Short mmCIF file of C-alpha atoms and ligand atoms in Angstrom, two decimals:
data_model
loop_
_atom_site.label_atom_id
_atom_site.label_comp_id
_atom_site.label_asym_id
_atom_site.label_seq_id
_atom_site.Cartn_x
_atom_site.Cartn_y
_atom_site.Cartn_z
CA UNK A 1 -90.74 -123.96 79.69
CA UNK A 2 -93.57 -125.58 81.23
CA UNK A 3 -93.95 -129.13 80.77
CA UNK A 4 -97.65 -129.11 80.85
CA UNK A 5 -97.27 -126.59 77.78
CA UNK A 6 -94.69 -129.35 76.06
CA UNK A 7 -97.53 -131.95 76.51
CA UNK A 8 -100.04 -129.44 75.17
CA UNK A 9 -98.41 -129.35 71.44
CA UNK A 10 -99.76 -132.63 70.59
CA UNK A 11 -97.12 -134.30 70.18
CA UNK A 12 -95.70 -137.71 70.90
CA UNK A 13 -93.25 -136.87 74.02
CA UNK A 14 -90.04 -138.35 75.33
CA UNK A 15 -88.42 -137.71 78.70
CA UNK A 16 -85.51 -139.37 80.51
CA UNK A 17 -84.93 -139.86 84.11
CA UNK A 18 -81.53 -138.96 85.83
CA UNK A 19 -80.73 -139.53 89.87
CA UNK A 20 -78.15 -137.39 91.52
CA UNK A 21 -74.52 -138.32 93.36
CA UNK A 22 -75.03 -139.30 97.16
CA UNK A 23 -74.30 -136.48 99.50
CA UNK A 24 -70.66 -136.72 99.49
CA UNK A 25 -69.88 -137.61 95.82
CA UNK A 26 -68.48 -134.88 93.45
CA UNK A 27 -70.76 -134.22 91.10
CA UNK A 28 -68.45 -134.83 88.12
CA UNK A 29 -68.96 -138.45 88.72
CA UNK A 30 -72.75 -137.95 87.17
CA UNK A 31 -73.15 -134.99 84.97
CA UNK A 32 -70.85 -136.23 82.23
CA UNK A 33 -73.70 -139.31 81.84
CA UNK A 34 -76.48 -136.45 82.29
CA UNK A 35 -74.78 -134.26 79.41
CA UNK A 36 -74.45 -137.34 77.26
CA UNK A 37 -78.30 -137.88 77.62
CA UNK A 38 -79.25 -134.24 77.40
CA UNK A 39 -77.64 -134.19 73.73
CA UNK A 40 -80.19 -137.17 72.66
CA UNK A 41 -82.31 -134.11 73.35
CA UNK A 42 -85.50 -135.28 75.11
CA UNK A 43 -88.81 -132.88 75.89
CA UNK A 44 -87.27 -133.07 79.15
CA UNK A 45 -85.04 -134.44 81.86
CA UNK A 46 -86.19 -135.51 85.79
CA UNK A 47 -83.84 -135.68 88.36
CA UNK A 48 -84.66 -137.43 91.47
CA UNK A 49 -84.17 -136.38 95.29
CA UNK A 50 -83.71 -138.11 98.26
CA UNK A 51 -86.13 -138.45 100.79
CA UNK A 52 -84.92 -136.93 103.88
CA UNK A 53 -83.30 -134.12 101.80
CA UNK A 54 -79.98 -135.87 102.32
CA UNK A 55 -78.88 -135.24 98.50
CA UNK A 56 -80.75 -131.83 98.44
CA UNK A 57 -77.77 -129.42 97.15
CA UNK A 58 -76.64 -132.41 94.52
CA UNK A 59 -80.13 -132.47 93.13
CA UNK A 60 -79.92 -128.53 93.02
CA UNK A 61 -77.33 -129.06 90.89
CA UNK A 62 -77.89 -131.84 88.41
CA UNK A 63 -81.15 -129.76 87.82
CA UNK A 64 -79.51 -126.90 87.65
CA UNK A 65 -77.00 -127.52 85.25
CA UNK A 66 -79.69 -129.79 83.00
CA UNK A 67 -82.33 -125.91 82.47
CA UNK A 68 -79.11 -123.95 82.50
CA UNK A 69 -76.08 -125.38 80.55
CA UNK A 70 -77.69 -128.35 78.54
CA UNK A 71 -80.21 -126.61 77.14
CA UNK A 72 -83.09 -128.72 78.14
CA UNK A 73 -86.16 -128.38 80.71
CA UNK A 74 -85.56 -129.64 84.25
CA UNK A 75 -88.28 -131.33 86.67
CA UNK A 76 -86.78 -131.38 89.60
CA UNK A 77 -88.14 -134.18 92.20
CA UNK A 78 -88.94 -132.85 95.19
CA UNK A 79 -90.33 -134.85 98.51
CA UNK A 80 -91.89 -133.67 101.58
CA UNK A 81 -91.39 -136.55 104.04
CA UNK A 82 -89.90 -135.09 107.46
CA UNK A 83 -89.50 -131.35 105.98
CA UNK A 84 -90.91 -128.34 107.31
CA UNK A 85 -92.62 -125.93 105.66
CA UNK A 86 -89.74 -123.48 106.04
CA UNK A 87 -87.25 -126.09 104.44
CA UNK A 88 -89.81 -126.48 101.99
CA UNK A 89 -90.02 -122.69 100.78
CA UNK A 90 -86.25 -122.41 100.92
CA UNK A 91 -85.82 -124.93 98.03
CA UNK A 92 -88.68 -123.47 96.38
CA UNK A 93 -87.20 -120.25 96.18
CA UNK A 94 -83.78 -121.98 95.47
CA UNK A 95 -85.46 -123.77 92.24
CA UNK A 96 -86.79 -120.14 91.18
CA UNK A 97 -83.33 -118.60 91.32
CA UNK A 98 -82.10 -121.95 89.29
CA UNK A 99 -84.93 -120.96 86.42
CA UNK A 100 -86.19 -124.35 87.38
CA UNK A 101 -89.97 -124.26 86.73
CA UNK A 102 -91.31 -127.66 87.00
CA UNK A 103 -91.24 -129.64 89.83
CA UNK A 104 -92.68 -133.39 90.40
CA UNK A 105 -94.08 -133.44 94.07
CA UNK A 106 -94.50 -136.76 95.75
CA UNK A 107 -94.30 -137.35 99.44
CA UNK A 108 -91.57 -140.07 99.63
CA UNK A 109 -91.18 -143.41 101.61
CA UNK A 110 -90.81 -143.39 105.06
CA UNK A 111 -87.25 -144.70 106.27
CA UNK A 112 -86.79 -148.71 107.39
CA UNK A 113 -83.99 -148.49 109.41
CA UNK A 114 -84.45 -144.65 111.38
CA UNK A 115 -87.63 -144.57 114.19
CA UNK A 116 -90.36 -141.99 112.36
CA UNK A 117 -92.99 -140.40 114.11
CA UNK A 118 -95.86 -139.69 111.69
CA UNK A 119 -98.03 -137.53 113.99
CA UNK A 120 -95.28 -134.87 114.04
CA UNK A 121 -95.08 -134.34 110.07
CA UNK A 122 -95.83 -131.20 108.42
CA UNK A 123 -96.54 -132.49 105.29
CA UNK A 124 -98.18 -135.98 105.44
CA UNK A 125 -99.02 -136.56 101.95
CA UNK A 126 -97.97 -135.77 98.23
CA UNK A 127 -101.46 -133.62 97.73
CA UNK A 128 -100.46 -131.22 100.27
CA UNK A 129 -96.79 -130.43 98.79
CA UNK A 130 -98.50 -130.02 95.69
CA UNK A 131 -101.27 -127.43 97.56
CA UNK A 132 -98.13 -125.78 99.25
CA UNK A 133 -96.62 -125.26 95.81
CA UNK A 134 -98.94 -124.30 93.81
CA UNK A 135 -99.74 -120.98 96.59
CA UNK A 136 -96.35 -120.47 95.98
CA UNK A 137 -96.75 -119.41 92.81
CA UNK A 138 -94.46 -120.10 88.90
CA UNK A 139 -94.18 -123.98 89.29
CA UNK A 140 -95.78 -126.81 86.74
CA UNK A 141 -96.38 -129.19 89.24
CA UNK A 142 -96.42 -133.21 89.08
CA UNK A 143 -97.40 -135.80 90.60
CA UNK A 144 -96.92 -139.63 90.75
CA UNK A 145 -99.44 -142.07 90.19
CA UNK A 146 -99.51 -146.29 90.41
CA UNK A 147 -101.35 -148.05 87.69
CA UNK A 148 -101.00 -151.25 90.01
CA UNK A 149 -102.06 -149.22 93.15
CA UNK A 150 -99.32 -147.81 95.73
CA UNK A 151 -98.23 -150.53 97.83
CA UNK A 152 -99.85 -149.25 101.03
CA UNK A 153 -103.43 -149.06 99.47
CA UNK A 154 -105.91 -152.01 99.79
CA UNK A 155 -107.17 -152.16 96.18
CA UNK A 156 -107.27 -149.72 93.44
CA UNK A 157 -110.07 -148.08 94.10
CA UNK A 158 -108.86 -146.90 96.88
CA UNK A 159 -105.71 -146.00 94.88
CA UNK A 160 -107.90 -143.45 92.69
CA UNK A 161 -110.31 -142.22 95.58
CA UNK A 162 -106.68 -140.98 96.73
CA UNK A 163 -105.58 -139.70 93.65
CA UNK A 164 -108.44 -137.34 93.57
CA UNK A 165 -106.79 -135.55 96.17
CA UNK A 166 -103.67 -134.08 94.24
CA UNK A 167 -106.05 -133.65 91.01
CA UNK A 168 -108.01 -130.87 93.68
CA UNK A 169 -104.63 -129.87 94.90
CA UNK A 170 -104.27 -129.07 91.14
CA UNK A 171 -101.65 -131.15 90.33
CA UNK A 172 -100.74 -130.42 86.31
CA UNK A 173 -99.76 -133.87 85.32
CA UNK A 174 -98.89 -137.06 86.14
CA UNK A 175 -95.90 -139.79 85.64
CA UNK A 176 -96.51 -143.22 86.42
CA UNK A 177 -94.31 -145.65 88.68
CA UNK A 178 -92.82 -148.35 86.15
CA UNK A 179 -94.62 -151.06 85.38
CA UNK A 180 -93.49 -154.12 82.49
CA UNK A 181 -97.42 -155.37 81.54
CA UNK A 182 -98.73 -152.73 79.41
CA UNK A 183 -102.10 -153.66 79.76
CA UNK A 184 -101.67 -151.98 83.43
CA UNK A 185 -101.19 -149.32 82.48
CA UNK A 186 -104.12 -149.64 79.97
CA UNK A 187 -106.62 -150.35 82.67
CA UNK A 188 -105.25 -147.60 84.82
CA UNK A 189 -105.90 -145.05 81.92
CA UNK A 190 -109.85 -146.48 81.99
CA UNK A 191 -110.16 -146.04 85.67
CA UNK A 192 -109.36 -142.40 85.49
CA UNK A 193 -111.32 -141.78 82.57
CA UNK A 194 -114.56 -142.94 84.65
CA UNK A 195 -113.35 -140.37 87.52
CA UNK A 196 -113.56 -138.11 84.67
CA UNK A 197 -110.03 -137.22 85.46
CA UNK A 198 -108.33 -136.21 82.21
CA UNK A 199 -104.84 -134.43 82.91
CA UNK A 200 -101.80 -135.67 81.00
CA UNK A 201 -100.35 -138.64 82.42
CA UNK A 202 -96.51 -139.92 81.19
CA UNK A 203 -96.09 -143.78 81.07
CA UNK A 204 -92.70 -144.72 83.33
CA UNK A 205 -90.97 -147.15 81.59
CA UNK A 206 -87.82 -149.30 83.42
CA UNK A 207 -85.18 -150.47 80.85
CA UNK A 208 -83.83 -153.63 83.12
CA UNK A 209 -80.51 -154.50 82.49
CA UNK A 210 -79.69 -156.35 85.45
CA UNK A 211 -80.84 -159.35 87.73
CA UNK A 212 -80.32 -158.19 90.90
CA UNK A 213 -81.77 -154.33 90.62
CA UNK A 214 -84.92 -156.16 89.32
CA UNK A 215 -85.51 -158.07 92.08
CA UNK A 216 -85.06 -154.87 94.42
CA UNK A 217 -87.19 -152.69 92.13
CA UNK A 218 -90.08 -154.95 91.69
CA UNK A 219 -90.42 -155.97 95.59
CA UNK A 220 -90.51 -151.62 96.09
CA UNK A 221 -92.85 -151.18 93.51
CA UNK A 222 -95.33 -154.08 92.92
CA UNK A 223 -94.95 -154.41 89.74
CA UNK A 224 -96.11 -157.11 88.25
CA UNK A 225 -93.92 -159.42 85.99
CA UNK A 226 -95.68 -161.04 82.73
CA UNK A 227 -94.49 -164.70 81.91
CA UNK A 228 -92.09 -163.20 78.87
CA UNK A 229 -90.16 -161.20 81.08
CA UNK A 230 -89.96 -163.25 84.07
CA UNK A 231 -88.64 -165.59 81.02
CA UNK A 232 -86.11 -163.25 80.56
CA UNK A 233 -85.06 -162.93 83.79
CA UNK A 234 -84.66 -166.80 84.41
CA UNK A 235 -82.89 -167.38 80.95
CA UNK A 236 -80.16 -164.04 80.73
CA UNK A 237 -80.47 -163.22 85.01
CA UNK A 238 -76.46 -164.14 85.28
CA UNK A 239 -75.56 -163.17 81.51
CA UNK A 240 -75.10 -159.61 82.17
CA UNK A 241 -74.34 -159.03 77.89
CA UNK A 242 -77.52 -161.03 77.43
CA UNK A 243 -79.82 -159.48 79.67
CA UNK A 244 -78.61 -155.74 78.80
CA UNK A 245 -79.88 -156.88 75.24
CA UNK A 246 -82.88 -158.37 76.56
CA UNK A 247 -83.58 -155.47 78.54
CA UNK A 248 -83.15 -152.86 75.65
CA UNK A 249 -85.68 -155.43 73.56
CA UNK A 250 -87.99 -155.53 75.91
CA UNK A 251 -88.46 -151.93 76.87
CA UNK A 252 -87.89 -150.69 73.04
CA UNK A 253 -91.41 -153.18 72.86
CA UNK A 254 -93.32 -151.80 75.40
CA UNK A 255 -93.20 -148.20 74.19
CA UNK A 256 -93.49 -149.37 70.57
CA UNK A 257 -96.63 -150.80 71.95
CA UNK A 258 -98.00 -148.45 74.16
CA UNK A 259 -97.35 -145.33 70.92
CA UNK A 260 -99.33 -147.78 69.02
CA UNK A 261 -102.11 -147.53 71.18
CA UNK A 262 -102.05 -143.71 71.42
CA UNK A 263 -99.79 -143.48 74.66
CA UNK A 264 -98.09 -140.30 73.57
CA UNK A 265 -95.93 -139.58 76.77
CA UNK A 266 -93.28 -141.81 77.61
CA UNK A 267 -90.49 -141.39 80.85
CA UNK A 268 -87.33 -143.54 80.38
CA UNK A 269 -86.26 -144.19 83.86
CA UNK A 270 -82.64 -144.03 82.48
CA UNK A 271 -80.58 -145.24 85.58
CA UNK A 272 -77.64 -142.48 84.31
CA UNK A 273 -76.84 -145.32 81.52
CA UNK A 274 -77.02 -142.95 78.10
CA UNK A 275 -75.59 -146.46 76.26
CA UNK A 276 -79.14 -147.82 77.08
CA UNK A 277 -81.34 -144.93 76.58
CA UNK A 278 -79.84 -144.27 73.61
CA UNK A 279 -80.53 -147.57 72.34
CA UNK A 280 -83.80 -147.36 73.18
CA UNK A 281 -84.27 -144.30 71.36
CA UNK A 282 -82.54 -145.17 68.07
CA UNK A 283 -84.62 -147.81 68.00
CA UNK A 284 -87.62 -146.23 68.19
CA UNK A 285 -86.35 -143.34 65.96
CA UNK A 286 -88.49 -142.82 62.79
CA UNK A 287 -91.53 -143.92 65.25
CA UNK A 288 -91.05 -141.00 67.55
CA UNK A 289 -90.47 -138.48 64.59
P1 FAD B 301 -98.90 -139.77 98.32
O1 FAD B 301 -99.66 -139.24 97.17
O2 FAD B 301 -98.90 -138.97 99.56
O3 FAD B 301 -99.43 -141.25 98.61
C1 FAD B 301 -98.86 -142.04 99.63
C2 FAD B 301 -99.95 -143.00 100.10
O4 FAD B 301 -100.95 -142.27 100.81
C3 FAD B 301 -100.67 -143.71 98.96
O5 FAD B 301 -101.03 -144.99 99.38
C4 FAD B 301 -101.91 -142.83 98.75
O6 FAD B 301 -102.97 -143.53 98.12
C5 FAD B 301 -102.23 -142.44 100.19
N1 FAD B 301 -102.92 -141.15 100.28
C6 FAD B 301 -102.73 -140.03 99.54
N2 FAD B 301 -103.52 -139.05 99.97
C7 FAD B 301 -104.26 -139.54 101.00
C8 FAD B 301 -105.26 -139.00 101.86
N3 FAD B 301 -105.68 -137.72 101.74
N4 FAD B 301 -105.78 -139.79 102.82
C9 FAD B 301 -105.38 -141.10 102.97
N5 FAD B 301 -104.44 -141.66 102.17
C10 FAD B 301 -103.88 -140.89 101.21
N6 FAD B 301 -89.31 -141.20 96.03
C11 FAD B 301 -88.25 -140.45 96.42
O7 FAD B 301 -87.84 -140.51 97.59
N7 FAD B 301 -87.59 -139.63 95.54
C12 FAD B 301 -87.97 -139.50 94.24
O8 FAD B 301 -87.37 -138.74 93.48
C13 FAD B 301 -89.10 -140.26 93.80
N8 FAD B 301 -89.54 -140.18 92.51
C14 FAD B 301 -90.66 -140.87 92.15
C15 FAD B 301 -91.14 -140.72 90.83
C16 FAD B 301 -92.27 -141.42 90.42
C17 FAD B 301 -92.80 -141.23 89.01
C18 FAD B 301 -92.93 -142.30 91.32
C19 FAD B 301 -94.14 -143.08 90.85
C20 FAD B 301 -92.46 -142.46 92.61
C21 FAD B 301 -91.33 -141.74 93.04
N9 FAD B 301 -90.84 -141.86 94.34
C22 FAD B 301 -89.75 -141.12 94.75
C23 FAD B 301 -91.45 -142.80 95.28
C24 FAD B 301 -92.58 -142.17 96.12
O9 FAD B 301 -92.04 -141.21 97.01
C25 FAD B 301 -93.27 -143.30 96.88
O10 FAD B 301 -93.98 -144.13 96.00
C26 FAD B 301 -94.13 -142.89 98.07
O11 FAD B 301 -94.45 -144.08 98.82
C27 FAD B 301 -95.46 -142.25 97.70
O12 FAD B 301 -95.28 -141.03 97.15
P2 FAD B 301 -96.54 -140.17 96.60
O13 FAD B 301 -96.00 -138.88 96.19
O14 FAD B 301 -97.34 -140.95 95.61
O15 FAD B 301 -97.37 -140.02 97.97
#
């Protein structure tokens, strides 16, 4: 199914985020965690990819075995960073013989450590994987989007001005890097409703659960940390029982909040931890149905 015809029924929807095993880790040691989340039955699942393509076949896979044997839709990640066009079309037509119809484009970071030469690159932007996919042909296409701005913008005007690019690519919808002050995301929604751009757009939400992948996630992002949760983080940050709780409290909160306020698509960036999801969901239960 295609997600933008899930979004279309109206209803309030819930997906979950899954990542992949690193290149040379069986599988097995992930899709028992993705099976587990697939039964708490969710509109549908993401699985992320590694820019490069380094995890390509693994994300084949997980995606693959989400549509196929779990019985619920796949969006396969897909980045364009360093690929060619040919490389591009190959996993294209790999997702098509996988029944995988939905795919969320984004361009990827560039690598820290490896020497990158941006001149050469076929694809240099998120818009233009979206373009390439949508002339393919059979794909609900994706695309990310920064309700405190991508990192590499100078302000958020900017941020939008950019965005209007994959909207003209046609991109069908869009999921939004996490972000732990609601009001962010609030904001955001008002800025594209004055570029009169009105395609779905699913709120990201990061359960945290530990003090150290904070950290790491927030410096990526730029996300911005309200006093409560910084609070949190100071207070339960070495009590990893505590913070789990916290976590879970804090997350089940901001989607409580953002369904009050008519935010009807919500992404739980899941981490492969169905213990945590699925306390996020039972407590938001009756809410949700
Ligand atoms: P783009 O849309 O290309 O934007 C990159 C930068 O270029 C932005 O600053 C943008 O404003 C600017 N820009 C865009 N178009 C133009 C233009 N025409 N002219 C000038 N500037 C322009 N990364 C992974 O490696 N794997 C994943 O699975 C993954 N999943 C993600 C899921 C979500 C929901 C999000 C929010 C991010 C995800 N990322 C993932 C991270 C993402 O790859 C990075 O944030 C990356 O830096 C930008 O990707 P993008 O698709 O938004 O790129």
């Amino acid at each position: 199914m295609y997600i933008k015809d899930i979004f279309a029924k109206n209803e309030t929807v819930i997906s979950l985020e899954v990542f992949p095993p690193k290149a040379q880790v069986p599988l097995e040691d992930v899709l028992p965690a993705v099976q587990t989340l697939a039964e708490t039955k969710p509109a549908y699942m993401s699985v992320t990819y590694g820019a490069g393509g380094g995890n390509t076949a693994n994300a084949l896979e997980v995606a693959s075995a989400i549509q196929n044997d779990f019985g619920v839709t796949a969006l396969a990640h897909l980045t364009c960073i360093g690929a060619t066009r040919d490389a591009i079309l190959e996993i294209l037509d790999n997702f098509k013989a996988r029944n995988i119809r939905n795919i969320l484009a984004l361009r990827g970071d560039f690598p820290k450590d490896v020497p990158f030469d941006k001149d050469s690159m076929e694809y240099k932007y998120a818009y233009q994987l979206i373009r390439e996919i949508k002339a393919y042909g059979g794909f609900c296409v994706g695309g990310a989007c920064y309700p405190e701005g991508h990192v590499e913008n100078p302000n958020k005007e900017k941020d939008i001005d950019n965005l209007l690019y994959k909207i003209e690519a046609g991109v069908d919808f869009l999921v939004t890097q996490l972000f732990f002050d609601n009001n962010m995301l609030y904001s955001f929604l008002y800025r594209l409703a004055a570029k009169n751009i009105n395609i779905p757009v699913t709120a990201g939400i990061m359960p945290v659960t530990s003090g150290n992948s904070i950290k790491r996630m927030c410096a990526m992002s730029g996300a911005t940390l309200t006093p409560k949760f910084r609070a949190m983080v100071d207070k339960f940050g070495d009590k990893p029982d505590a913070l789990r709780q916290a976590g879970i409290a804090y997350a089940t909160e901001q989607i409580i909040d953002l369904i009050s306020n008519g935010v009807r698509r919500i992404h739980i960036y899941t981490m492969n931890k169905p213990e945590i999801a699925g306390k996020i969901l039972e407590n938001i239960s009756s809410i949700i149905h």
